[in-house]
Amino acid sequence: MSTGAVGRAYPRLEGREKVTGTARYAVEYPVDGVTYGWAVPSAVVRGRITRVDTAEALASPGVLAVLHHGNAPRLAPGPQPEVWLLQEPAVHYRGQFVAVVVATSLEAAREGARLVRIDYDTGPHSTVLTDDHPGLYRPDHVNPSYPTDTAEGDFDAGYAAAPVRVDATYRTPAYHNNPMEPHATTAHWRDGRLLVHDSTQGASQVRATLAELFEVPPESIRVVAEHVGGGFGSKGYAKAPVVLAALAARHVDRPVRLALTRQQLFGPVGYRTPIIQRIRLAADADGRLTAICHDAISQTSTIREFAEQTAVYTRSMYAAPHRRTTHRLVRLDVPTPFWMRAPGECPGAYALESAMDELATAVGTDPVELRIRNDAQVDPDQGRPFTSRNLVACLREGAQRFGWADRDPTPRARRDGRWLIGTGVAGSSYPARARPSSATATARPDGSFLVRINATDIGTGARTAMWQVAADALGVPPERVEIRIGDSDLPTAAVAGGSMGTASWSWAVIRAGQALREKLRDLPGGTSAGEVTVEVSTDDEVGGQPTLPRYAYGAQFVEVRVDADTGEVRLNRMLGVFAAGRIVNPTTARSQLIGGMTMGLSMALHEEGLLDERYGDWVNHDLATYHITVCPDVESIEAYWLDEQDDELNPAGVKGIGEIGIVGAAAAVANAVHHATGVRIRELPIRLDKLVGLSALA
C-alpha cells in the first residue's frame, strides 16, 4: 500500500551536508599521497606541435612530471576524439589540452604549467559562423538521431498564397555552461584498478569511456559521483579532466587531482553553438497557420560532428498543412559544441516563439489567442495523437495568474516615469523521454530497506526524489528507506540529462520495489533469516514502449521595464505554468523550473560568448566578463504546474522538468521588450546599445 511520499514536499536528504560543507565533491575526498594536475592549453588555433621543452618546468620545485604527446601513456582511439588526449601533435583548436603538469601542490603544478614551452607550426584557420560560409553542408542527422530535414505539403506554394506572412532571421551567440563545481577529477590506479571521483552526470558512461580508452575491463574501473555541483549537459559524457587525471595518475603512480579553471571551461568541455535561424510563417487573416519553415545553421568542430537539433522544436509545436525544417552545419577550427540545457529546443523555441509574436502583431491578434488557435492534438510530425497535450491549459492558467487580460496590445502604451513597461508570452515544449536502467532493492532483518541505483544528483534533488519513489514502491514510510546513488559499482542507470533522469530511474526503482514485495510475500518468515535482495532491469520494458509523441508543455509570461533614456532592460516579474506529468517533490520541482526560467532570462539579456576570430578563442572567458543573471536581476519569479496524468509515460507518470523551464523563456523576454519599446531585437542578447541604436526610445 502506497505511503503517499510522492507528491509531498520533502527537504533534500543531503541538504545538511551541503550547507555545512561536509558533502564531498570530486576533488575533496581525502587521499594519501595525492598529487595535483594542471592542464596546459594550446596557444594556437590550428597547427602541429614541433617541440615541447619541459626542462624549466621539471626543474621547478614540486613538479613531478610533464605529460604530452611524446611521453603520455597510449590510449585506444574511440568514438569521442575530444578525450583522446596527448596522443598526437596535431592541434585542432585554441585551448585544446596539449600537456598536463603533475606536482606535489596545486601551486607548483600551476607554476610548472606556466614554464612549459611549446613550439607550433601553424596553419590558416576558420572560426566564424556565417550563413554563406562555403563549408556549409547537410549532416546525415541531428542530435541525437533526428532526421536532418523534414517536409510535409508544399511550403513554397502555401507561403506564397497566404495573405499574412512573416520572414525573419534570429541569431544567438555561443553560450557556455558554468556549473559552480568545474569539471574536476581525482584518479588513483592501484593493482591495475582505477578509482575515479569525477564531477559527471553519468558515472556508468564515464566508466565505459575509460575502459575503452585504457583498454581495461569495465569492472576494473570504479567511478564515484556522490555529489555533483551542476552540469547543465556539459558533464553528460567523460570529459578532458577525467582522462588527463587518469593518464597522469598512471604515469606518476600516485593519485592525481585535476580541476579545470573557470577560464578552461570556455570551449574544451563543450558549449552551445552559435545559431542562425530563419523562420517563415504564413497564416490566414485570422492568424491560423498555413505554412511554417524553420531553417537552422550552426557549427561543429573539425574532429567530431555535433549537429544541434534546433528546428526539431518546430516540427511538433504548432499545426500547419505545409511545413519544412532544415539543418545545415559547417566545420570550423573550434572546440566541439555539446549539450547545454535543452539543446535544440531552447534556441529553436527562441526563434519560433519570437516569430509567433511577430505574426500576432501582423494579424492584430492577441499572442496568447494566436497560440491557442494553432494548437494541435495530433502531432504534425508523427501524425499520431499526443499522449497528453496541455499547452492551451498552461497558456490559459498562466494568463489568468499573470493578469494578461488587462494588457493593452499597443507597443509603448505603458509608461512609469522614464520606464517603458511591456509584457510578453511564449509557449514551451520538451520531449518526455525514458531510457533503460537497473536497480536493486534489499529488505533488511531490522525492517529497513536499501535501494541502489547509479543515478546522479547534479544538484536537482534527484536523490530525494528517488527516495520518495522507493518508499511508495515498497509501501513503507520513507524513513525506513536508504537510497544509494552516484557510483558505477551500483546497478547501471541512464545519464542525468535530457530531462529523463527521474523518468528512467523511477521506472527501475518502482519495478525493484514491486519485485521485492512479491518475493517477500512468497518467503515464509519474511526477512527474519537475513537480507533479501532483488535486481531488475527495465531494458525490455522501456525498449518495448510504442513510439508515441510524448511532451511536457509550458507557458512563460514576462513583464519588463526599459529605461527610455539608456535602453537598460530590467525584469519586473516572470511567471511560468507547466504540464509535466506527476510532480514527485514540489520543493525541488519549483527550484528546477525557476532555475530554467532564470537561465532563459540570462540568455535573453546577459549571456554572450565573444569570439576573437584572429585567435579563435572567446575573449570573455570568466564570470567577470561573461555576464550571467544574478539574484538582483530576478525581482519576481513564479513557477506553477498543472495536475496532469498521462498513462502512456512510465510507472511514475513523470515527464521531467529539468529543461522545460528554459524553453521559451528567452522569447518571452524578447517579446516583452518589443511590447515595451516597439523595437524588435532578433539577435541576442538584448543589450541597451541595440535598443538605443535602433530607435529613439524617449
XYZ file of C-alpha atoms in Angstrom:
698
model
C 0.000 0.000 0.000
C 1.392 3.396 -1.007
C 2.584 5.712 1.736
C 1.983 8.778 -0.427
C 5.567 10.049 -0.267
C 5.478 11.042 -3.938
C 3.888 14.451 -4.317
C 4.908 15.678 -0.864
C 7.447 18.451 -0.268
C 10.485 16.925 1.433
C 13.769 18.750 2.067
C 16.802 17.318 0.307
C 18.331 14.337 2.051
C 21.816 15.782 1.633
C 20.801 19.343 2.492
C 22.562 19.464 5.864
C 25.794 18.123 4.386
C 25.733 20.724 1.636
C 25.026 23.745 3.815
C 27.599 22.665 6.422
C 30.245 21.938 3.809
C 30.648 18.258 4.675
C 29.342 16.994 1.319
C 32.408 15.919 -0.639
C 32.853 16.774 -4.298
C 35.252 15.297 -6.839
C 38.494 16.858 -5.591
C 37.597 16.943 -1.889
C 37.936 13.295 -0.920
C 40.914 12.638 1.413
C 43.583 10.638 -0.428
C 47.011 9.643 0.853
C 49.935 10.789 -1.279
C 47.788 12.890 -3.576
C 49.369 14.993 -6.310
C 47.897 17.749 -8.452
C 47.485 18.150 -12.179
C 47.263 21.326 -14.235
C 46.146 21.239 -17.858
C 48.140 23.152 -20.466
C 46.043 24.513 -23.377
C 47.325 25.120 -26.889
C 48.165 28.696 -27.798
C 47.309 28.348 -31.490
C 44.102 27.693 -33.386
C 45.283 25.137 -35.885
C 48.633 23.552 -36.417
C 51.119 20.987 -35.244
C 53.361 20.794 -32.202
C 57.000 20.792 -33.324
C 58.755 20.936 -29.952
C 57.892 20.547 -26.270
C 60.536 21.886 -23.876
C 59.861 20.672 -20.342
C 63.284 21.327 -18.799
C 62.403 24.520 -16.959
C 59.087 23.112 -15.747
C 60.667 19.905 -14.443
C 63.301 21.933 -12.609
C 60.605 23.892 -10.793
C 60.167 22.848 -7.127
C 57.498 20.213 -6.603
C 56.980 19.294 -10.266
C 56.966 15.529 -10.772
C 56.168 15.151 -14.455
C 55.050 16.867 -17.638
C 52.942 14.673 -19.909
C 52.467 15.453 -23.595
C 52.009 13.571 -26.861
C 55.612 12.433 -26.803
C 55.571 10.623 -23.459
C 51.986 10.112 -22.274
C 50.611 6.579 -21.832
C 48.918 5.380 -25.013
C 45.146 5.432 -25.369
C 42.958 3.463 -27.749
C 41.127 5.714 -30.215
C 37.380 5.764 -29.625
C 34.160 7.481 -30.666
C 34.938 10.641 -28.657
C 38.071 12.238 -30.146
C 37.866 15.119 -27.652
C 39.089 12.773 -24.904
C 41.781 11.062 -26.992
C 44.239 13.403 -25.338
C 48.024 13.784 -25.508
C 48.247 11.212 -28.286
C 49.251 13.246 -31.336
C 50.982 16.536 -32.185
C 48.014 17.902 -34.154
C 46.186 20.939 -32.747
C 42.566 21.338 -33.825
C 41.502 24.453 -31.894
C 42.874 27.037 -29.498
C 42.543 25.858 -25.922
C 42.888 22.161 -26.767
C 44.743 20.479 -23.915
C 48.208 19.536 -25.172
C 50.009 18.795 -21.898
C 49.431 18.237 -18.202
C 51.812 19.043 -15.356
C 51.801 16.933 -12.175
C 53.218 18.326 -8.942
C 53.084 17.908 -5.189
C 50.925 21.006 -4.757
C 48.374 22.890 -6.781
C 50.575 25.981 -6.808
C 53.569 24.013 -8.034
C 51.506 22.435 -10.808
C 50.248 25.824 -11.952
C 53.747 27.278 -11.969
C 55.071 24.259 -13.816
C 52.399 24.668 -16.478
C 53.476 28.276 -16.964
C 57.031 27.128 -17.610
C 56.261 24.548 -20.298
C 57.493 25.809 -23.671
C 55.711 24.580 -26.801
C 56.504 25.470 -30.413
C 53.964 25.094 -33.193
C 53.820 25.014 -36.956
C 50.606 26.932 -37.561
C 48.177 26.967 -40.477
C 45.250 29.076 -41.656
C 42.014 28.769 -39.737
C 38.289 29.452 -39.996
C 36.369 30.155 -36.805
C 33.368 32.361 -37.628
C 29.892 31.041 -38.431
C 28.127 32.808 -41.323
C 25.020 31.980 -43.296
C 27.030 31.902 -46.533
C 30.088 30.000 -45.339
C 31.465 27.926 -48.252
C 31.788 24.895 -45.973
C 28.085 24.596 -45.146
C 26.762 21.056 -45.581
C 23.804 18.854 -44.738
C 24.603 16.430 -41.896
C 23.243 12.877 -42.016
C 21.203 13.502 -38.849
C 20.919 15.954 -35.978
C 21.402 15.289 -32.271
C 20.875 12.603 -31.263
C 19.320 10.820 -34.258
C 16.584 13.046 -35.693
C 16.187 13.439 -39.475
C 18.155 16.428 -40.723
C 15.334 17.848 -42.844
C 11.583 17.256 -42.946
C 8.834 18.358 -45.326
C 5.064 17.998 -45.436
C 2.803 19.547 -48.063
C 4.191 22.285 -50.301
C 5.686 25.050 -48.199
C 6.661 27.349 -51.079
C 3.176 27.317 -52.595
C 1.478 27.626 -49.213
C 3.671 30.518 -48.210
C 3.204 32.374 -51.490
C -0.592 32.072 -51.324
C -1.027 33.309 -47.740
C -2.418 36.793 -47.007
C -0.194 37.224 -43.921
C 3.498 36.340 -43.889
C 6.440 36.696 -41.538
C 10.036 36.211 -42.684
C 12.638 36.876 -40.002
C 16.157 35.750 -39.125
C 17.187 35.274 -35.491
C 20.728 34.909 -34.208
C 22.055 33.563 -30.938
C 25.729 33.626 -29.881
C 27.781 30.901 -28.237
C 26.646 30.077 -24.698
C 28.853 28.482 -22.075
C 27.931 26.141 -19.230
C 29.272 27.421 -15.929
C 28.388 24.967 -13.152
C 29.505 26.013 -9.669
C 31.732 22.938 -9.483
C 34.016 22.924 -12.525
C 34.913 19.758 -14.384
C 37.115 18.022 -11.831
C 38.524 14.573 -11.068
C 40.580 12.636 -8.568
C 42.103 9.471 -10.110
C 44.068 6.644 -8.488
C 45.437 3.422 -10.013
C 46.099 0.502 -7.696
C 46.887 -3.086 -8.694
C 45.576 -2.486 -12.202
C 42.315 -0.980 -10.989
C 41.287 2.635 -11.439
C 39.279 4.558 -8.831
C 37.902 7.866 -10.022
C 35.932 10.548 -8.195
C 34.514 12.598 -11.032
C 32.158 15.516 -11.490
C 29.896 13.889 -14.049
C 26.258 13.454 -14.987
C 26.722 9.732 -15.585
C 29.278 7.557 -13.768
C 28.373 4.489 -15.825
C 29.077 6.325 -19.067
C 32.420 7.622 -17.769
C 33.439 4.115 -16.738
C 32.638 2.777 -20.206
C 34.713 5.503 -21.874
C 37.707 4.993 -19.587
C 37.585 1.233 -20.093
C 37.655 1.753 -23.855
C 40.447 4.326 -23.799
C 42.713 2.427 -21.381
C 41.740 -0.992 -22.774
C 40.852 -2.495 -19.418
C 37.713 -4.386 -18.344
C 34.915 -2.070 -17.150
C 34.715 -3.967 -13.855
C 38.278 -2.848 -13.049
C 37.148 0.797 -13.016
C 35.031 2.478 -10.370
C 33.648 5.983 -10.900
C 32.138 7.767 -7.896
C 29.974 10.885 -8.268
C 28.182 11.122 -4.941
C 27.750 14.897 -5.114
C 27.988 16.951 -8.304
C 27.891 20.728 -8.329
C 25.904 21.270 -11.512
C 26.326 20.164 -15.087
C 23.612 21.559 -17.404
C 24.572 18.972 -20.020
C 28.287 19.747 -20.184
C 29.119 16.771 -17.947
C 26.940 14.314 -19.864
C 29.904 12.278 -21.085
C 33.508 11.776 -19.992
C 35.436 14.994 -20.481
C 39.095 16.018 -20.518
C 39.812 16.201 -16.751
C 38.947 12.582 -16.027
C 41.154 11.345 -18.870
C 44.052 13.679 -18.042
C 43.906 12.755 -14.360
C 43.819 9.027 -15.145
C 46.721 9.377 -17.599
C 48.765 11.365 -15.112
C 47.993 9.006 -12.224
C 49.146 6.023 -14.263
C 52.326 7.873 -15.289
C 53.399 9.001 -11.789
C 51.852 6.004 -9.989
C 50.196 8.275 -7.444
C 46.698 9.734 -7.033
C 46.166 12.876 -9.109
C 43.625 15.641 -8.624
C 42.791 17.884 -11.541
C 40.178 20.627 -11.726
C 39.768 22.937 -14.674
C 39.945 26.645 -14.049
C 36.932 28.792 -14.807
C 38.680 30.041 -17.952
C 39.281 26.482 -19.156
C 35.546 25.731 -19.108
C 35.036 28.022 -22.112
C 35.418 25.640 -25.032
C 37.207 22.346 -24.391
C 34.307 20.812 -22.453
C 31.587 21.983 -24.845
C 29.255 24.961 -25.285
C 26.072 25.825 -27.145
C 26.889 26.583 -30.754
C 26.079 29.984 -32.249
C 22.978 29.559 -34.408
C 21.437 31.439 -37.326
C 17.722 30.697 -37.766
C 15.348 31.831 -40.466
C 11.655 31.445 -39.662
C 8.928 31.894 -42.257
C 5.299 31.782 -41.165
C 2.214 32.064 -43.330
C -1.301 32.482 -41.969
C -4.833 33.374 -42.960
C -6.419 36.622 -41.855
C -7.435 35.091 -38.515
C -3.897 34.012 -37.716
C -4.292 30.303 -38.400
C -1.021 28.970 -39.712
C -0.978 27.609 -43.234
C 2.783 27.196 -43.703
C 5.873 27.011 -41.470
C 9.526 26.845 -42.460
C 12.421 26.741 -39.996
C 15.989 26.778 -41.360
C 18.847 26.452 -38.853
C 22.591 26.938 -39.378
C 25.119 26.014 -36.691
C 28.747 25.000 -36.289
C 30.755 21.979 -35.254
C 34.451 21.179 -34.942
C 36.821 19.529 -37.379
C 37.316 16.500 -35.098
C 33.721 15.440 -34.447
C 30.291 16.295 -35.749
C 27.755 17.674 -33.302
C 24.608 18.951 -35.009
C 22.277 20.874 -32.706
C 18.674 19.782 -33.369
C 17.438 23.370 -33.449
C 14.495 23.128 -35.854
C 13.133 19.908 -34.324
C 11.139 22.045 -31.869
C 9.080 23.467 -34.738
C 8.113 20.049 -36.119
C 5.616 19.311 -33.352
C 4.768 22.629 -31.737
C 2.032 24.203 -33.908
C -0.239 22.867 -36.641
C 0.020 23.839 -40.315
C -0.643 21.874 -43.515
C 2.612 22.972 -45.178
C 5.794 22.521 -43.157
C 9.517 22.333 -43.757
C 12.556 22.224 -41.466
C 16.232 22.110 -42.409
C 19.603 21.996 -40.652
C 22.944 22.994 -42.138
C 26.322 22.716 -40.480
C 29.857 23.984 -41.004
C 33.071 22.510 -39.645
C 35.241 25.213 -38.073
C 38.538 25.251 -36.205
C 36.749 25.479 -32.873
C 36.007 23.146 -29.943
C 33.151 20.708 -30.460
C 29.800 22.102 -29.279
C 27.918 19.924 -26.841
C 24.744 19.665 -24.815
C 23.604 22.726 -22.908
C 20.309 22.807 -21.043
C 17.530 21.892 -23.523
C 19.824 21.604 -26.556
C 17.958 22.371 -29.757
C 14.628 23.111 -28.127
C 15.920 26.161 -26.253
C 17.351 28.145 -29.212
C 14.686 26.750 -31.547
C 11.923 27.995 -29.280
C 13.515 31.436 -29.081
C 13.193 31.804 -32.855
C 9.770 30.204 -33.359
C 8.102 31.818 -30.336
C 9.524 35.218 -31.341
C 8.196 34.749 -34.865
C 4.787 33.794 -33.459
C 4.783 37.093 -31.602
C 5.607 38.902 -34.840
C 2.770 37.043 -36.543
C 0.350 38.086 -33.789
C 1.308 41.702 -34.415
C 0.906 41.321 -38.172
C -2.549 39.736 -37.804
C -3.651 42.020 -34.978
C -4.366 39.084 -32.669
C -3.509 38.579 -29.023
C -0.323 36.442 -28.760
C -1.951 34.015 -26.310
C -5.013 33.612 -28.502
C -2.829 33.101 -31.591
C -1.108 30.137 -29.971
C -4.417 28.660 -28.833
C -5.808 28.891 -32.378
C -2.819 26.965 -33.695
C -2.826 24.213 -31.110
C -2.650 20.623 -32.345
C -3.941 17.454 -30.717
C -2.292 15.298 -33.370
C 1.472 15.578 -33.670
C 2.154 17.332 -37.012
C 5.428 15.413 -37.271
C 4.351 11.854 -36.406
C 0.696 12.143 -37.398
C -0.350 10.484 -34.120
C -2.259 11.908 -31.135
C -0.118 13.240 -28.293
C -0.250 11.116 -25.147
C -1.228 14.364 -23.433
C -1.006 17.965 -24.563
C -1.865 20.731 -22.150
C -0.229 23.693 -23.861
C -3.545 25.542 -24.043
C -4.236 24.857 -20.371
C -0.818 26.283 -19.473
C -1.450 29.378 -21.586
C -4.859 29.997 -20.037
C -3.768 29.303 -16.467
C -0.699 31.487 -16.911
C -2.674 34.319 -18.468
C -5.126 34.261 -15.568
C -2.408 34.240 -12.919
C -0.381 36.912 -14.707
C -3.308 39.263 -15.313
C -2.874 39.128 -19.093
C -6.464 40.207 -19.804
C -5.652 43.756 -18.709
C -2.854 44.085 -21.285
C -3.015 46.898 -23.835
C -1.612 45.266 -27.008
C -0.188 48.532 -28.335
C 3.615 48.753 -28.020
C 4.873 51.599 -25.845
C 1.403 52.097 -24.380
C 2.514 51.851 -20.725
C 4.982 54.129 -19.040
C 6.072 54.686 -15.456
C 8.225 57.782 -15.341
C 11.222 57.138 -17.536
C 10.448 53.383 -17.713
C 8.591 51.838 -20.644
C 6.607 48.774 -19.493
C 5.923 45.731 -21.651
C 4.671 42.165 -21.340
C 5.396 39.085 -23.421
C 4.478 35.421 -23.639
C 5.915 32.261 -25.164
C 4.929 28.617 -25.285
C 7.260 25.745 -24.443
C 7.582 22.051 -25.112
C 10.176 19.399 -24.366
C 10.202 15.648 -25.123
C 9.268 13.271 -22.297
C 11.838 10.502 -22.625
C 12.982 7.481 -20.634
C 15.990 5.197 -21.008
C 16.649 1.698 -19.641
C 18.075 1.491 -16.116
C 18.669 -1.111 -13.419
C 18.126 -1.057 -9.658
C 18.284 -3.340 -6.642
C 16.043 -3.342 -3.591
C 17.041 -5.041 -0.333
C 14.906 -5.873 2.697
C 16.906 -5.971 5.930
C 16.061 -8.022 9.025
C 15.521 -4.850 11.082
C 12.632 -3.773 8.829
C 14.574 -1.178 6.864
C 15.204 -1.194 3.129
C 18.116 -0.312 0.857
C 17.643 0.782 -2.752
C 20.675 1.041 -5.015
C 20.856 2.657 -8.464
C 23.611 4.549 -10.251
C 21.552 7.686 -10.685
C 23.321 11.047 -10.405
C 22.193 14.047 -8.388
C 23.719 17.093 -10.077
C 22.046 19.440 -7.607
C 18.471 18.815 -8.731
C 17.255 16.816 -5.742
C 17.259 13.508 -7.646
C 18.460 11.568 -4.585
C 15.458 12.742 -2.583
C 13.013 12.096 -5.429
C 14.246 8.504 -5.804
C 13.933 8.035 -2.035
C 10.300 9.120 -2.215
C 9.592 6.883 -5.197
C 11.256 3.936 -3.456
C 9.177 4.385 -0.305
C 5.927 4.281 -2.267
C 7.105 1.328 -4.351
C 7.956 -0.602 -1.175
C 4.815 0.537 0.646
C 6.701 1.779 3.704
C 7.365 5.156 5.319
C 10.354 6.881 3.664
C 12.198 6.954 6.995
C 12.676 3.192 6.633
C 14.367 3.539 3.234
C 18.019 4.197 2.467
C 18.930 5.248 -1.067
C 22.394 4.947 -2.611
C 23.323 6.605 -5.904
C 26.316 8.062 -7.734
C 28.667 5.080 -8.006
C 29.414 2.936 -11.060
C 29.563 -0.128 -8.793
C 25.805 0.288 -8.362
C 23.338 -1.010 -10.975
C 23.760 0.829 -14.263
C 21.417 3.740 -14.880
C 20.720 6.366 -17.524
C 22.621 9.638 -17.567
C 21.241 12.656 -15.686
C 20.293 14.604 -18.785
C 17.606 15.155 -21.373
C 15.005 15.600 -18.618
C 14.828 11.814 -18.469
C 16.645 11.034 -15.225
C 13.671 10.754 -12.877
C 11.533 9.044 -15.521
C 14.229 6.432 -16.222
C 15.435 5.813 -12.671
C 11.994 5.762 -11.046
C 10.884 3.136 -13.545
C 13.652 0.791 -12.345
C 13.156 1.670 -8.670
C 9.415 1.015 -8.846
C 9.908 -2.318 -10.561
C 12.565 -3.317 -7.999
C 10.273 -2.383 -5.126
C 7.380 -4.324 -6.619
C 9.573 -7.375 -7.238
C 10.896 -7.305 -3.676
C 7.410 -7.124 -2.186
C 6.337 -10.102 -4.278
C 9.395 -12.070 -3.190
C 8.804 -11.277 0.464
C 5.206 -12.445 0.198
C 6.450 -15.789 -1.053
C 9.044 -16.227 1.715
C 7.948 -17.913 4.938
C 9.015 -15.726 7.816
C 9.850 -12.751 5.608
C 13.368 -11.412 6.223
C 13.934 -12.963 9.615
C 16.702 -15.194 8.241
C 18.705 -12.348 6.678
C 18.689 -9.833 3.864
C 16.578 -10.395 0.768
C 17.613 -8.640 -2.460
C 16.143 -8.378 -5.937
C 17.613 -6.717 -9.021
C 15.638 -5.592 -12.035
C 16.395 -4.070 -15.409
C 13.921 -2.106 -17.495
C 15.725 -2.760 -20.795
C 12.928 -4.832 -22.311
C 10.064 -2.790 -20.901
C 11.442 0.595 -21.929
C 12.635 -0.737 -25.256
C 9.213 -2.184 -25.956
C 7.350 1.087 -25.447
C 5.374 2.187 -28.514
C 6.731 5.256 -30.273
C 4.282 7.984 -29.347
C 4.574 11.783 -29.190
C 5.232 12.450 -25.501
C 5.943 16.036 -24.423
C 5.936 18.333 -21.443
C 4.459 21.790 -22.065
C 4.636 25.223 -20.550
C 3.834 28.890 -20.973
C 6.002 31.739 -19.730
C 4.834 35.285 -19.097
C 7.183 38.215 -18.561
C 6.904 41.879 -17.641
C 9.891 44.128 -18.248
C 10.711 47.766 -17.912
C 13.050 49.584 -20.267
C 14.730 52.874 -19.454
C 13.696 55.268 -22.218
C 16.922 57.257 -21.814
C 19.528 54.496 -21.637
C 17.847 51.383 -23.033
C 18.530 49.434 -19.815
C 16.217 46.414 -19.503
C 15.040 45.176 -16.120
C 12.745 42.291 -15.250
C 9.676 43.216 -13.231
C 8.255 39.711 -12.988
C 8.305 36.326 -14.650
C 5.686 33.585 -14.330
C 5.578 30.092 -15.762
C 2.908 27.388 -15.780
C 3.893 23.861 -16.794
C 2.324 20.495 -17.575
C 4.959 17.899 -16.775
C 3.088 14.860 -15.572
C 3.225 13.947 -11.901
C 5.421 16.123 -9.689
C 7.455 13.997 -7.282
C 8.642 16.748 -4.924
C 7.135 20.249 -5.148
C 10.101 21.857 -3.374
C 12.783 20.591 -5.742
C 10.470 20.901 -8.755
C 9.995 24.599 -8.137
C 13.752 25.041 -7.900
C 14.231 23.262 -11.214
C 11.606 25.331 -13.006
C 12.658 28.744 -11.743
C 16.282 27.765 -12.390
C 15.491 27.057 -16.015
C 13.470 30.257 -16.369
C 16.307 32.266 -14.850
C 18.731 30.691 -17.301
C 16.404 31.759 -20.132
C 16.373 35.302 -18.781
C 20.166 35.174 -18.708
C 20.176 34.041 -22.328
C 17.910 36.905 -23.335
C 19.647 39.769 -21.573
C 23.164 38.844 -20.499
C 24.989 35.844 -21.903
C 27.177 36.082 -24.995
C 30.392 34.338 -25.947
C 32.518 36.899 -27.798
C 34.903 35.233 -30.240
C 38.088 36.888 -31.460
C 38.458 35.324 -34.901
C 42.157 36.222 -35.040
C 42.847 33.786 -32.231
C 39.813 31.504 -32.484
C 39.015 31.935 -28.805
C 36.451 33.595 -26.601
C 37.781 36.777 -25.069
C 35.246 36.856 -22.234
C 36.111 33.559 -20.583
C 35.413 34.230 -16.930
C 32.440 35.282 -14.841
C 33.673 38.865 -14.676
C 33.254 39.326 -18.437
C 30.811 36.564 -19.414
C 27.721 38.049 -17.826
C 25.016 35.875 -16.302
C 21.800 36.644 -14.475
C 22.294 37.095 -10.728
C 19.877 37.499 -7.830
C 19.251 41.271 -8.194
C 18.235 40.679 -11.825
C 15.336 38.435 -10.762
C 12.918 40.647 -8.885
C 9.927 38.281 -9.003
C 9.721 34.793 -10.465
C 6.946 32.235 -10.006
C 6.507 28.658 -11.176
C 3.262 26.677 -11.161
C 2.201 23.366 -12.636
C -0.967 21.587 -13.626
C -2.192 18.366 -12.060
C -1.541 16.232 -15.127
C -1.971 12.478 -15.528
C -0.547 10.668 -18.547
C -0.818 6.865 -18.523
C 1.436 6.444 -21.585
C 4.636 7.618 -19.912
C 6.178 5.412 -17.228
C 5.116 3.850 -13.901
C 5.738 7.101 -12.008
C 3.805 9.214 -14.516
C 6.569 11.841 -14.694
C 7.755 13.797 -17.711
C 10.891 15.526 -16.499
C 11.261 19.171 -15.502
C 14.960 19.959 -15.831
C 14.725 21.696 -19.198
C 11.149 22.754 -19.909
C 11.695 25.877 -17.785
C 14.308 27.368 -20.125
C 12.462 26.561 -23.352
C 10.583 29.660 -24.453
C 11.856 31.864 -21.629
C 14.194 33.965 -23.777
C 11.458 34.522 -26.350
C 9.035 35.676 -23.666
C 11.585 38.260 -22.529
C 12.303 39.417 -26.084
C 8.593 39.689 -26.825
C 8.083 41.768 -23.678
C 10.907 44.111 -24.695
C 9.275 44.610 -28.085
C 5.941 45.340 -26.439
C 7.589 47.894 -24.162
C 9.609 49.688 -26.835
C 8.244 48.842 -30.268
C 11.765 47.689 -31.170
C 12.233 44.084 -32.276
C 15.642 42.651 -31.376
C 16.369 39.470 -33.314
C 19.942 38.951 -32.171
C 20.543 38.029 -28.542
C 21.435 39.274 -26.024
C 19.198 42.336 -25.854
C 21.745 44.943 -24.875
C 20.935 48.567 -24.293
C 23.091 49.682 -27.231
C 20.926 47.649 -29.614
C 17.762 49.302 -28.344
C 19.093 52.839 -28.339
C 20.785 52.332 -31.676
C 17.620 51.163 -33.433
C 15.081 53.608 -32.115
C 14.789 56.763 -30.066
C 13.002 55.387 -27.023
C 12.338 58.615 -25.227
